[in-house]
Amino acid sequence: MKKPIYILSIESSCDDTGAAILRNDTVLSNVIANQKIHSAYGGVVPELASRAHQQNIVPVVQQALHHANISKKDLSAIAFTKGPGLMGSLLVGTSFAKSLSIALSIPLIAVNHMQAHVLAHFIMADNQEKPNFPFLCLTISGGHTQILKINNYNSFEILGETIDDAVGEAFDKSAKLLGLPYPGGPLIDKFAKLGNKNAFKFTEPKTANEFDFSFSGLKTAILYFLQREHKKNEMFIKNNLNDICASIQHTIVNILMKKLILASKKTGITEVAIAGGVSANSEIRETLKSFEKTLGWTTYIPKFEYTTDNAAMIGIVGYYKYLNNDFDKENTLATSRLDINS
Ligand code: KG4
Ligand code: ZN
């Protein structure tokens, strides 16, 4: 039998410190330390994120090794997030990974965070089918909104993307207008479950490229709507929170799904996946699933723990790169802006 490959992966691109251990494409442990500190500021504060990563990284890696029941000397390679992300945050994971790879004399693998969100679909999991190439992926997170055509493990074609705010920002900024703490996306989802999604209407934006997205206009429309209603009734938000959340969420889901349907029609591809933190959203998950019946799609919805930032998704890219002997040198730099194919 072939010797298994053990990969330690590190994720530190934003405000979550993650470490995972994979044996080939199976996750043995996936530890994440969330940084609660940012909710008091209504968004991620880069300097605080960097400092928290420094405090978290050693215990998180130790826990990952402990949960996987292996020791450092069993590791075959170390994978880490090279970018995109916040520079101060990326530097912590990058420096840690480089130092440990030198200390253990094992290969270093730099991973693109956005590729990792997509390739999380290739983590071995019970009852979970893997997408067949080529497939479409709607990648939706706090920093990105893209419709991608994935040709193979290292070929990602951007069909469309946001020209301003990412969809996660649209959720979080709308939540902020409603007085909800950061990150507001999951809270909008929670309150929306109790509300009427057709209670309020918001106009959907138009873009020059038919597959592109724009969310900054929606945020302004919501702001003006709330200001208008507040003038008439100071209790408007409090009395209608569920309906407002349901209506905002439904508008966002409609915008995303219309473009995704168009991309499927234009490319003829009916294998469709979603990825990224916002793919945790229940309406997005349910709507996509419903397209199996109505549009004949085969859909791929990631397990909940692999939607928002996590190290297991970095590990799966690391595994495929390891199989290709695609290793990096110690002088590899963290990069805050990184194209999906880099
Ligand atoms: O992928 P991710 O963890 O980090 C980035 O790489 O950006 O995505 C975080 C984003 C945040 O904007 C958060 O509000 C959003 O994902 N999010 C959600 C839900 N869960 C997380 N948005 C809507 N509904 C959810 N259930
Ligand atoms: Zn992410």
mmCIF file of C-alpha atoms and ligand atoms in Angstrom:
data_model
loop_
_atom_site.group_PDB
_atom_site.id
_atom_site.type_symbol
_atom_site.label_atom_id
_atom_site.label_comp_id
_atom_site.label_asym_id
_atom_site.label_seq_id
_atom_site.Cartn_x
_atom_site.Cartn_y
_atom_site.Cartn_z
ATOM 1 C CA MET A 1 0.000 0.000 0.000
ATOM 2 C CA LYS A 2 1.194 3.534 -0.772
ATOM 3 C CA LYS A 3 2.461 5.559 2.184
ATOM 4 C CA PRO A 4 -0.160 8.161 3.195
ATOM 5 C CA ILE A 5 0.597 11.870 2.810
ATOM 6 C CA TYR A 6 0.075 13.960 5.947
ATOM 7 C CA ILE A 7 -0.331 17.677 5.388
ATOM 8 C CA LEU A 8 -0.488 20.398 8.023
ATOM 9 C CA SER A 9 -2.313 23.407 6.586
ATOM 10 C CA ILE A 10 -2.500 26.934 7.956
ATOM 11 C CA GLU A 11 -5.116 29.602 7.156
ATOM 12 C CA SER A 12 -4.654 33.187 8.374
ATOM 13 C CA SER A 13 -5.875 35.451 5.562
ATOM 14 C CA CYS A 14 -8.403 37.482 7.535
ATOM 15 C CA ASP A 15 -9.695 37.181 11.105
ATOM 16 C CA ASP A 16 -9.804 33.403 11.651
ATOM 17 C CA THR A 17 -6.710 31.398 12.601
ATOM 18 C CA GLY A 18 -7.034 27.868 11.256
ATOM 19 C CA ALA A 19 -4.925 24.718 11.241
ATOM 20 C CA ALA A 20 -5.867 21.327 9.810
ATOM 21 C CA ILE A 21 -4.309 17.925 9.285
ATOM 22 C CA LEU A 22 -5.182 15.915 6.178
ATOM 23 C CA ARG A 23 -4.266 12.306 5.452
ATOM 24 C CA ASN A 24 -4.400 12.346 1.633
ATOM 25 C CA ASP A 25 -7.810 13.931 0.852
ATOM 26 C CA THR A 26 -9.363 13.085 4.222
ATOM 27 C CA VAL A 27 -9.541 15.645 7.024
ATOM 28 C CA LEU A 28 -8.263 14.318 10.367
ATOM 29 C CA SER A 29 -8.636 17.620 12.226
ATOM 30 C CA ASN A 30 -9.784 21.129 11.391
ATOM 31 C CA VAL A 31 -9.300 23.678 14.182
ATOM 32 C CA ILE A 32 -10.383 27.299 13.972
ATOM 33 C CA ALA A 33 -9.987 30.195 16.408
ATOM 34 C CA ASN A 34 -12.448 32.977 15.648
ATOM 35 C CA GLN A 35 -11.509 36.493 16.672
ATOM 36 C CA LYS A 36 -14.460 37.904 18.582
ATOM 37 C CA ILE A 37 -12.660 41.224 19.146
ATOM 38 C CA HIS A 38 -13.741 42.690 15.766
ATOM 39 C CA SER A 39 -17.498 42.677 16.428
ATOM 40 C CA ALA A 40 -17.067 45.663 18.781
ATOM 41 C CA TYR A 41 -15.658 47.678 15.844
ATOM 42 C CA GLY A 42 -18.261 46.699 13.217
ATOM 43 C CA GLY A 43 -15.629 45.101 10.964
ATOM 44 C CA VAL A 44 -12.192 43.476 10.915
ATOM 45 C CA VAL A 45 -9.412 45.722 12.303
ATOM 46 C CA PRO A 46 -6.259 44.542 10.452
ATOM 47 C CA GLU A 47 -3.756 45.359 13.215
ATOM 48 C CA LEU A 48 -5.830 43.557 15.858
ATOM 49 C CA ALA A 49 -6.305 40.582 13.516
ATOM 50 C CA SER A 50 -2.563 40.249 13.009
ATOM 51 C CA ARG A 51 -1.883 40.359 16.748
ATOM 52 C CA ALA A 52 -4.589 37.785 17.490
ATOM 53 C CA HIS A 53 -3.131 35.435 14.838
ATOM 54 C CA GLN A 54 0.229 35.651 16.628
ATOM 55 C CA GLN A 55 -1.423 34.604 19.897
ATOM 56 C CA ASN A 56 -3.536 31.860 18.315
ATOM 57 C CA ILE A 57 -1.268 30.166 15.822
ATOM 58 C CA VAL A 58 0.805 27.934 18.137
ATOM 59 C CA PRO A 59 -2.118 26.601 20.228
ATOM 60 C CA VAL A 60 -4.268 26.096 17.093
ATOM 61 C CA VAL A 61 -1.544 24.035 15.369
ATOM 62 C CA GLN A 62 -0.947 22.038 18.560
ATOM 63 C CA GLN A 63 -4.661 21.272 18.819
ATOM 64 C CA ALA A 64 -4.819 20.213 15.163
ATOM 65 C CA LEU A 65 -1.936 17.753 15.697
ATOM 66 C CA HIS A 66 -3.480 16.515 18.941
ATOM 67 C CA HIS A 67 -6.974 15.961 17.434
ATOM 68 C CA ALA A 68 -5.432 14.152 14.460
ATOM 69 C CA ASN A 69 -3.399 12.047 16.885
ATOM 70 C CA ILE A 70 -0.139 12.520 14.993
ATOM 71 C CA SER A 71 3.140 14.234 15.814
ATOM 72 C CA LYS A 72 5.129 16.820 13.858
ATOM 73 C CA LYS A 73 7.602 14.205 12.637
ATOM 74 C CA ASP A 74 4.765 12.377 10.782
ATOM 75 C CA LEU A 75 4.129 15.412 8.539
ATOM 76 C CA SER A 76 4.906 15.169 4.806
ATOM 77 C CA ALA A 77 4.473 18.903 3.998
ATOM 78 C CA ILE A 78 3.125 22.237 5.250
ATOM 79 C CA ALA A 79 0.602 24.208 3.217
ATOM 80 C CA PHE A 80 -0.292 27.821 3.987
ATOM 81 C CA THR A 81 -2.430 30.640 2.593
ATOM 82 C CA LYS A 82 -0.245 32.903 0.453
ATOM 83 C CA GLY A 83 -3.087 35.328 -0.378
ATOM 84 C CA PRO A 84 -5.320 37.132 -1.111
ATOM 85 C CA GLY A 85 -6.022 38.656 2.274
ATOM 86 C CA LEU A 86 -4.841 41.149 4.872
ATOM 87 C CA MET A 87 -1.057 41.492 4.699
ATOM 88 C CA GLY A 88 -0.480 41.554 8.469
ATOM 89 C CA SER A 89 -2.623 38.430 8.905
ATOM 90 C CA LEU A 90 -1.058 36.543 5.981
ATOM 91 C CA LEU A 91 2.448 37.267 7.280
ATOM 92 C CA VAL A 92 1.784 35.413 10.543
ATOM 93 C CA GLY A 93 0.726 32.169 8.822
ATOM 94 C CA THR A 94 3.393 32.484 6.128
ATOM 95 C CA SER A 95 6.252 33.019 8.607
ATOM 96 C CA PHE A 96 5.048 30.201 10.825
ATOM 97 C CA ALA A 97 4.746 27.747 7.917
ATOM 98 C CA LYS A 98 8.156 28.660 6.514
ATOM 99 C CA SER A 99 9.907 28.293 9.888
ATOM 100 C CA LEU A 100 8.316 24.923 10.624
ATOM 101 C CA SER A 101 9.081 23.574 7.153
ATOM 102 C CA ILE A 102 12.749 24.531 7.608
ATOM 103 C CA ALA A 103 12.855 23.066 11.127
ATOM 104 C CA LEU A 104 11.304 19.774 9.987
ATOM 105 C CA SER A 105 13.008 19.715 6.544
ATOM 106 C CA ILE A 106 9.736 19.079 4.750
ATOM 107 C CA PRO A 107 8.269 20.784 1.641
ATOM 108 C CA LEU A 108 6.393 24.061 1.768
ATOM 109 C CA ILE A 109 3.246 24.603 -0.339
ATOM 110 C CA ALA A 110 1.795 28.092 -0.966
ATOM 111 C CA VAL A 111 -1.980 28.083 -1.539
ATOM 112 C CA ASN A 112 -4.311 30.622 -3.148
ATOM 113 C CA HIS A 113 -7.196 31.202 -0.697
ATOM 114 C CA MET A 114 -9.789 31.599 -3.471
ATOM 115 C CA GLN A 115 -8.765 28.360 -5.200
ATOM 116 C CA ALA A 116 -9.066 26.702 -1.796
ATOM 117 C CA HIS A 117 -12.693 27.848 -1.325
ATOM 118 C CA VAL A 118 -13.555 26.182 -4.661
ATOM 119 C CA LEU A 119 -11.475 23.033 -4.209
ATOM 120 C CA ALA A 120 -12.969 22.428 -0.741
ATOM 121 C CA HIS A 121 -15.460 20.379 -2.797
ATOM 122 C CA PHE A 122 -12.724 17.776 -3.296
ATOM 123 C CA ILE A 123 -12.318 17.006 0.412
ATOM 124 C CA MET A 124 -13.283 13.374 0.951
ATOM 125 C CA ALA A 125 -16.511 13.277 2.961
ATOM 126 C CA ASP A 126 -19.248 10.697 3.525
ATOM 127 C CA ASN A 127 -22.138 10.881 1.041
ATOM 128 C CA GLN A 128 -20.527 13.821 -0.705
ATOM 129 C CA GLU A 129 -20.041 13.606 -4.482
ATOM 130 C CA LYS A 130 -17.167 15.566 -6.040
ATOM 131 C CA PRO A 131 -17.863 17.870 -9.027
ATOM 132 C CA ASN A 132 -16.891 16.738 -12.534
ATOM 133 C CA PHE A 133 -14.794 19.091 -14.701
ATOM 134 C CA PRO A 134 -15.716 21.480 -16.170
ATOM 135 C CA PHE A 135 -18.102 22.873 -13.577
ATOM 136 C CA LEU A 136 -19.372 26.314 -12.631
ATOM 137 C CA CYS A 137 -18.707 27.728 -9.186
ATOM 138 C CA LEU A 138 -20.364 30.731 -7.591
ATOM 139 C CA THR A 139 -17.674 31.873 -5.149
ATOM 140 C CA ILE A 140 -19.183 34.196 -2.592
ATOM 141 C CA SER A 141 -17.332 35.528 0.438
ATOM 142 C CA GLY A 142 -16.605 38.662 2.422
ATOM 143 C CA GLY A 143 -14.016 39.712 -0.142
ATOM 144 C CA HIS A 144 -15.088 38.081 -3.418
ATOM 145 C CA THR A 145 -18.050 37.428 -5.666
ATOM 146 C CA GLN A 146 -17.252 35.492 -8.808
ATOM 147 C CA ILE A 147 -18.789 33.084 -11.282
ATOM 148 C CA LEU A 148 -15.991 30.729 -12.276
ATOM 149 C CA LYS A 149 -15.648 28.000 -14.850
ATOM 150 C CA ILE A 150 -13.329 25.389 -13.366
ATOM 151 C CA ASN A 151 -11.599 23.380 -16.100
ATOM 152 C CA ASN A 152 -9.348 21.333 -13.804
ATOM 153 C CA TYR A 153 -7.522 21.597 -10.465
ATOM 154 C CA ASN A 154 -5.436 24.531 -11.660
ATOM 155 C CA SER A 155 -7.460 26.265 -14.363
ATOM 156 C CA PHE A 156 -10.038 28.798 -13.206
ATOM 157 C CA GLU A 157 -11.814 31.018 -15.745
ATOM 158 C CA ILE A 158 -13.570 34.117 -14.405
ATOM 159 C CA LEU A 159 -16.892 34.556 -16.260
ATOM 160 C CA GLY A 160 -18.083 37.410 -14.065
ATOM 161 C CA GLU A 161 -17.312 39.170 -10.790
ATOM 162 C CA THR A 162 -18.366 42.089 -8.653
ATOM 163 C CA ILE A 163 -17.460 45.535 -9.869
ATOM 164 C CA ASP A 164 -17.736 47.018 -6.353
ATOM 165 C CA ASP A 165 -18.738 45.389 -3.034
ATOM 166 C CA ALA A 166 -18.522 41.642 -2.446
ATOM 167 C CA VAL A 167 -21.763 39.885 -1.577
ATOM 168 C CA GLY A 168 -20.548 39.217 1.998
ATOM 169 C CA GLU A 169 -20.008 42.959 2.378
ATOM 170 C CA ALA A 170 -23.553 43.558 1.085
ATOM 171 C CA PHE A 171 -24.855 41.278 3.851
ATOM 172 C CA ASP A 172 -22.584 42.747 6.536
ATOM 173 C CA LYS A 173 -23.171 46.402 5.585
ATOM 174 C CA SER A 174 -26.952 45.877 5.407
ATOM 175 C CA ALA A 175 -26.793 44.243 8.834
ATOM 176 C CA LYS A 176 -24.847 47.224 10.174
ATOM 177 C CA LEU A 177 -27.584 49.582 8.911
ATOM 178 C CA LEU A 178 -30.024 47.469 10.928
ATOM 179 C CA GLY A 179 -27.878 47.867 14.066
ATOM 180 C CA LEU A 180 -26.679 44.233 14.020
ATOM 181 C CA PRO A 181 -23.096 43.312 15.065
ATOM 182 C CA TYR A 182 -20.320 42.176 12.682
ATOM 183 C CA PRO A 183 -20.380 39.814 10.853
ATOM 184 C CA GLY A 184 -24.075 40.390 10.147
ATOM 185 C CA GLY A 185 -24.512 37.865 7.312
ATOM 186 C CA PRO A 186 -25.383 34.906 9.557
ATOM 187 C CA LEU A 187 -27.777 37.118 11.593
ATOM 188 C CA ILE A 188 -29.656 38.297 8.479
ATOM 189 C CA ASP A 189 -29.998 34.611 7.558
ATOM 190 C CA LYS A 190 -31.310 33.794 11.048
ATOM 191 C CA PHE A 191 -33.922 36.594 11.183
ATOM 192 C CA ALA A 192 -34.910 36.051 7.534
ATOM 193 C CA LYS A 193 -36.154 32.576 8.431
ATOM 194 C CA LEU A 194 -38.951 34.223 10.463
ATOM 195 C CA GLY A 195 -39.854 36.918 7.933
ATOM 196 C CA ASN A 196 -41.740 37.505 4.672
ATOM 197 C CA LYS A 197 -39.276 37.733 1.784
ATOM 198 C CA ASN A 198 -41.742 39.674 -0.361
ATOM 199 C CA ALA A 199 -42.548 42.317 2.282
ATOM 200 C CA PHE A 200 -40.244 44.978 0.781
ATOM 201 C CA LYS A 201 -38.844 45.372 -2.731
ATOM 202 C CA PHE A 202 -35.378 46.662 -3.653
ATOM 203 C CA THR A 203 -34.333 47.306 -7.235
ATOM 204 C CA GLU A 204 -31.718 44.971 -8.677
ATOM 205 C CA PRO A 205 -28.619 46.631 -10.175
ATOM 206 C CA LYS A 206 -27.596 46.470 -13.844
ATOM 207 C CA THR A 207 -24.004 45.857 -15.035
ATOM 208 C CA ALA A 208 -22.296 46.210 -18.429
ATOM 209 C CA ASN A 209 -20.988 42.614 -18.493
ATOM 210 C CA GLU A 210 -24.001 40.319 -18.124
ATOM 211 C CA PHE A 211 -22.217 38.027 -15.620
ATOM 212 C CA ASP A 212 -20.842 40.823 -13.410
ATOM 213 C CA PHE A 213 -22.351 41.870 -10.092
ATOM 214 C CA SER A 214 -22.789 45.209 -8.345
ATOM 215 C CA PHE A 215 -23.886 45.550 -4.736
ATOM 216 C CA SER A 216 -23.017 49.127 -3.762
ATOM 217 C CA GLY A 217 -26.292 50.505 -5.202
ATOM 218 C CA LEU A 218 -28.309 48.011 -3.207
ATOM 219 C CA LYS A 219 -26.658 49.147 0.035
ATOM 220 C CA THR A 220 -27.568 52.781 -0.765
ATOM 221 C CA ALA A 221 -31.141 51.798 -1.676
ATOM 222 C CA ILE A 222 -31.485 50.004 1.679
ATOM 223 C CA LEU A 223 -30.032 53.005 3.530
ATOM 224 C CA TYR A 224 -32.503 55.454 1.943
ATOM 225 C CA PHE A 225 -35.398 53.046 2.473
ATOM 226 C CA LEU A 226 -34.585 52.712 6.193
ATOM 227 C CA GLN A 227 -34.135 56.484 6.615
ATOM 228 C CA ARG A 228 -37.516 57.127 4.936
ATOM 229 C CA GLU A 229 -39.348 54.564 7.050
ATOM 230 C CA HIS A 230 -37.585 55.713 10.242
ATOM 231 C CA LYS A 231 -38.911 59.246 9.680
ATOM 232 C CA LYS A 232 -42.475 57.867 9.618
ATOM 233 C CA ASN A 233 -41.987 55.433 12.484
ATOM 234 C CA GLU A 234 -38.976 55.346 14.827
ATOM 235 C CA MET A 235 -39.723 51.729 15.689
ATOM 236 C CA PHE A 236 -39.728 50.617 12.037
ATOM 237 C CA ILE A 237 -36.575 48.465 12.164
ATOM 238 C CA LYS A 238 -37.396 46.908 15.524
ATOM 239 C CA ASN A 239 -40.984 46.092 14.507
ATOM 240 C CA ASN A 240 -40.100 44.739 11.063
ATOM 241 C CA LEU A 241 -36.631 43.226 11.508
ATOM 242 C CA ASN A 242 -37.541 39.734 10.274
ATOM 243 C CA ASP A 243 -39.352 41.009 7.162
ATOM 244 C CA ILE A 244 -36.541 43.471 6.331
ATOM 245 C CA CYS A 245 -33.887 40.737 6.674
ATOM 246 C CA ALA A 246 -35.936 38.299 4.584
ATOM 247 C CA SER A 247 -36.484 40.914 1.851
ATOM 248 C CA ILE A 248 -32.806 41.986 1.714
ATOM 249 C CA GLN A 249 -31.642 38.368 1.621
ATOM 250 C CA HIS A 250 -34.159 37.433 -1.072
ATOM 251 C CA THR A 251 -33.045 40.363 -3.253
ATOM 252 C CA ILE A 252 -29.382 39.325 -2.922
ATOM 253 C CA VAL A 253 -30.162 35.661 -3.637
ATOM 254 C CA ASN A 254 -32.183 36.650 -6.725
ATOM 255 C CA ILE A 255 -29.310 38.750 -8.079
ATOM 256 C CA LEU A 256 -26.851 35.860 -7.605
ATOM 257 C CA MET A 257 -29.089 33.145 -9.004
ATOM 258 C CA LYS A 258 -30.174 35.052 -12.139
ATOM 259 C CA LYS A 259 -26.525 35.450 -13.208
ATOM 260 C CA LEU A 260 -25.697 31.858 -12.344
ATOM 261 C CA ILE A 261 -28.605 30.587 -14.460
ATOM 262 C CA LEU A 262 -27.447 32.790 -17.326
ATOM 263 C CA ALA A 263 -23.892 31.417 -17.035
ATOM 264 C CA SER A 264 -25.212 27.852 -17.131
ATOM 265 C CA LYS A 265 -27.343 28.631 -20.214
ATOM 266 C CA LYS A 266 -24.472 30.345 -22.059
ATOM 267 C CA THR A 267 -21.860 27.631 -21.275
ATOM 268 C CA GLY A 268 -24.202 24.623 -21.360
ATOM 269 C CA ILE A 269 -22.681 23.465 -18.049
ATOM 270 C CA THR A 270 -25.127 22.015 -15.523
ATOM 271 C CA GLU A 271 -22.609 20.896 -12.875
ATOM 272 C CA VAL A 272 -22.855 23.835 -10.476
ATOM 273 C CA ALA A 273 -21.147 24.439 -7.123
ATOM 274 C CA ILE A 274 -21.145 27.215 -4.546
ATOM 275 C CA ALA A 275 -18.207 28.123 -2.311
ATOM 276 C CA GLY A 276 -17.063 30.732 0.202
ATOM 277 C CA GLY A 277 -18.436 32.031 3.483
ATOM 278 C CA VAL A 278 -21.738 33.285 2.055
ATOM 279 C CA SER A 279 -22.508 29.786 0.728
ATOM 280 C CA ALA A 280 -23.434 29.013 4.345
ATOM 281 C CA ASN A 281 -26.595 31.045 3.679
ATOM 282 C CA SER A 282 -29.683 28.857 3.975
ATOM 283 C CA GLU A 283 -31.728 30.519 1.202
ATOM 284 C CA ILE A 284 -28.805 30.232 -1.235
ATOM 285 C CA ARG A 285 -28.371 26.554 -0.346
ATOM 286 C CA GLU A 286 -32.096 25.777 -0.673
ATOM 287 C CA THR A 287 -32.503 27.725 -3.922
ATOM 288 C CA LEU A 288 -29.511 26.041 -5.548
ATOM 289 C CA LYS A 289 -30.745 22.606 -4.473
ATOM 290 C CA SER A 290 -34.190 23.352 -5.976
ATOM 291 C CA PHE A 291 -32.512 23.861 -9.375
ATOM 292 C CA GLU A 292 -31.743 20.125 -9.471
ATOM 293 C CA LYS A 293 -35.464 19.522 -10.070
ATOM 294 C CA THR A 294 -36.409 22.671 -11.981
ATOM 295 C CA LEU A 295 -33.309 23.069 -14.195
ATOM 296 C CA GLY A 296 -31.825 19.566 -14.202
ATOM 297 C CA TRP A 297 -28.595 20.733 -12.554
ATOM 298 C CA THR A 298 -26.258 18.601 -10.473
ATOM 299 C CA THR A 299 -25.386 20.852 -7.544
ATOM 300 C CA TYR A 300 -22.539 20.793 -5.033
ATOM 301 C CA ILE A 301 -23.031 22.477 -1.707
ATOM 302 C CA PRO A 302 -20.051 22.372 0.664
ATOM 303 C CA LYS A 303 -20.330 20.944 4.146
ATOM 304 C CA PHE A 304 -21.014 23.771 6.561
ATOM 305 C CA GLU A 305 -17.544 23.689 8.183
ATOM 306 C CA TYR A 306 -15.863 24.122 4.787
ATOM 307 C CA THR A 307 -17.824 27.225 3.720
ATOM 308 C CA THR A 308 -16.399 30.012 5.886
ATOM 309 C CA ASP A 309 -12.618 30.369 6.178
ATOM 310 C CA ASN A 310 -10.977 27.146 7.357
ATOM 311 C CA ALA A 311 -7.641 25.378 7.032
ATOM 312 C CA ALA A 312 -8.999 22.067 5.669
ATOM 313 C CA MET A 313 -9.651 23.762 2.302
ATOM 314 C CA ILE A 314 -6.016 24.957 2.260
ATOM 315 C CA GLY A 315 -4.960 21.383 2.997
ATOM 316 C CA ILE A 316 -6.847 19.869 0.045
ATOM 317 C CA VAL A 317 -5.130 22.241 -2.395
ATOM 318 C CA GLY A 318 -1.868 21.365 -0.640
ATOM 319 C CA TYR A 319 -2.582 17.688 -1.225
ATOM 320 C CA TYR A 320 -3.131 18.103 -4.990
ATOM 321 C CA LYS A 321 -0.048 20.304 -5.260
ATOM 322 C CA TYR A 322 1.954 17.698 -3.333
ATOM 323 C CA LEU A 323 0.898 15.027 -5.845
ATOM 324 C CA ASN A 324 2.223 17.318 -8.619
ATOM 325 C CA ASN A 325 5.490 18.045 -6.744
ATOM 326 C CA ASP A 326 4.406 21.676 -6.869
ATOM 327 C CA PHE A 327 6.464 23.011 -3.939
ATOM 328 C CA ASP A 328 7.521 26.523 -2.945
ATOM 329 C CA LYS A 329 10.758 28.033 -1.709
ATOM 330 C CA GLU A 330 11.310 29.753 1.649
ATOM 331 C CA ASN A 331 11.494 33.094 -0.146
ATOM 332 C CA THR A 332 7.816 32.831 -1.266
ATOM 333 C CA LEU A 333 6.033 36.046 -0.281
ATOM 334 C CA ALA A 334 2.593 36.609 1.163
ATOM 335 C CA THR A 335 0.533 38.608 -1.362
ATOM 336 C CA SER A 336 -2.523 40.625 -0.362
ATOM 337 C CA ARG A 337 -3.879 40.773 -3.937
ATOM 338 C CA LEU A 338 -3.737 37.522 -5.836
ATOM 339 C CA ASP A 339 -5.448 36.511 -9.062
ATOM 340 C CA ILE A 340 -7.438 33.236 -8.877
ATOM 341 C CA ASN A 341 -4.993 31.486 -11.255
ATOM 342 C CA SER A 342 -1.803 32.590 -9.424
HETATM 343 O O1 KG4 B 1 -15.211 33.149 3.181
HETATM 344 P P1 KG4 B 1 -15.364 33.926 4.422
HETATM 345 O O2 KG4 B 1 -15.370 33.190 5.738
HETATM 346 O O3 KG4 B 1 -14.233 34.999 4.551
HETATM 347 C C1 KG4 B 1 -13.728 35.666 3.446
HETATM 348 O O4 KG4 B 1 -12.790 35.084 2.791
HETATM 349 O O5 KG4 B 1 -14.255 36.744 3.154
HETATM 350 O O6 KG4 B 1 -16.710 34.779 4.268
HETATM 351 C C2 KG4 B 1 -17.162 35.631 5.296
HETATM 352 C C3 KG4 B 1 -18.478 36.265 4.872
HETATM 353 C C4 KG4 B 1 -18.952 37.358 5.817
HETATM 354 O O7 KG4 B 1 -19.306 38.485 5.040
HETATM 355 C C5 KG4 B 1 -20.179 36.737 6.493
HETATM 356 O O8 KG4 B 1 -21.149 37.682 6.871
HETATM 357 C C6 KG4 B 1 -20.693 35.854 5.388
HETATM 358 O O9 KG4 B 1 -19.523 35.265 4.841
HETATM 359 N N1 KG4 B 1 -21.605 34.797 5.871
HETATM 360 C C7 KG4 B 1 -22.928 34.754 5.583
HETATM 361 C C8 KG4 B 1 -23.449 33.619 6.255
HETATM 362 N N2 KG4 B 1 -22.431 33.019 6.937
HETATM 363 C C9 KG4 B 1 -21.304 33.754 6.685
HETATM 364 N N3 KG4 B 1 -23.679 35.553 4.811
HETATM 365 C C10 KG4 B 1 -24.988 35.249 4.695
HETATM 366 N N4 KG4 B 1 -25.571 34.188 5.315
HETATM 367 C C11 KG4 B 1 -24.853 33.365 6.104
HETATM 368 N N5 KG4 B 1 -25.431 32.321 6.711
HETATM 369 ZN ZN ZN B 2 -12.524 33.174 2.464
#
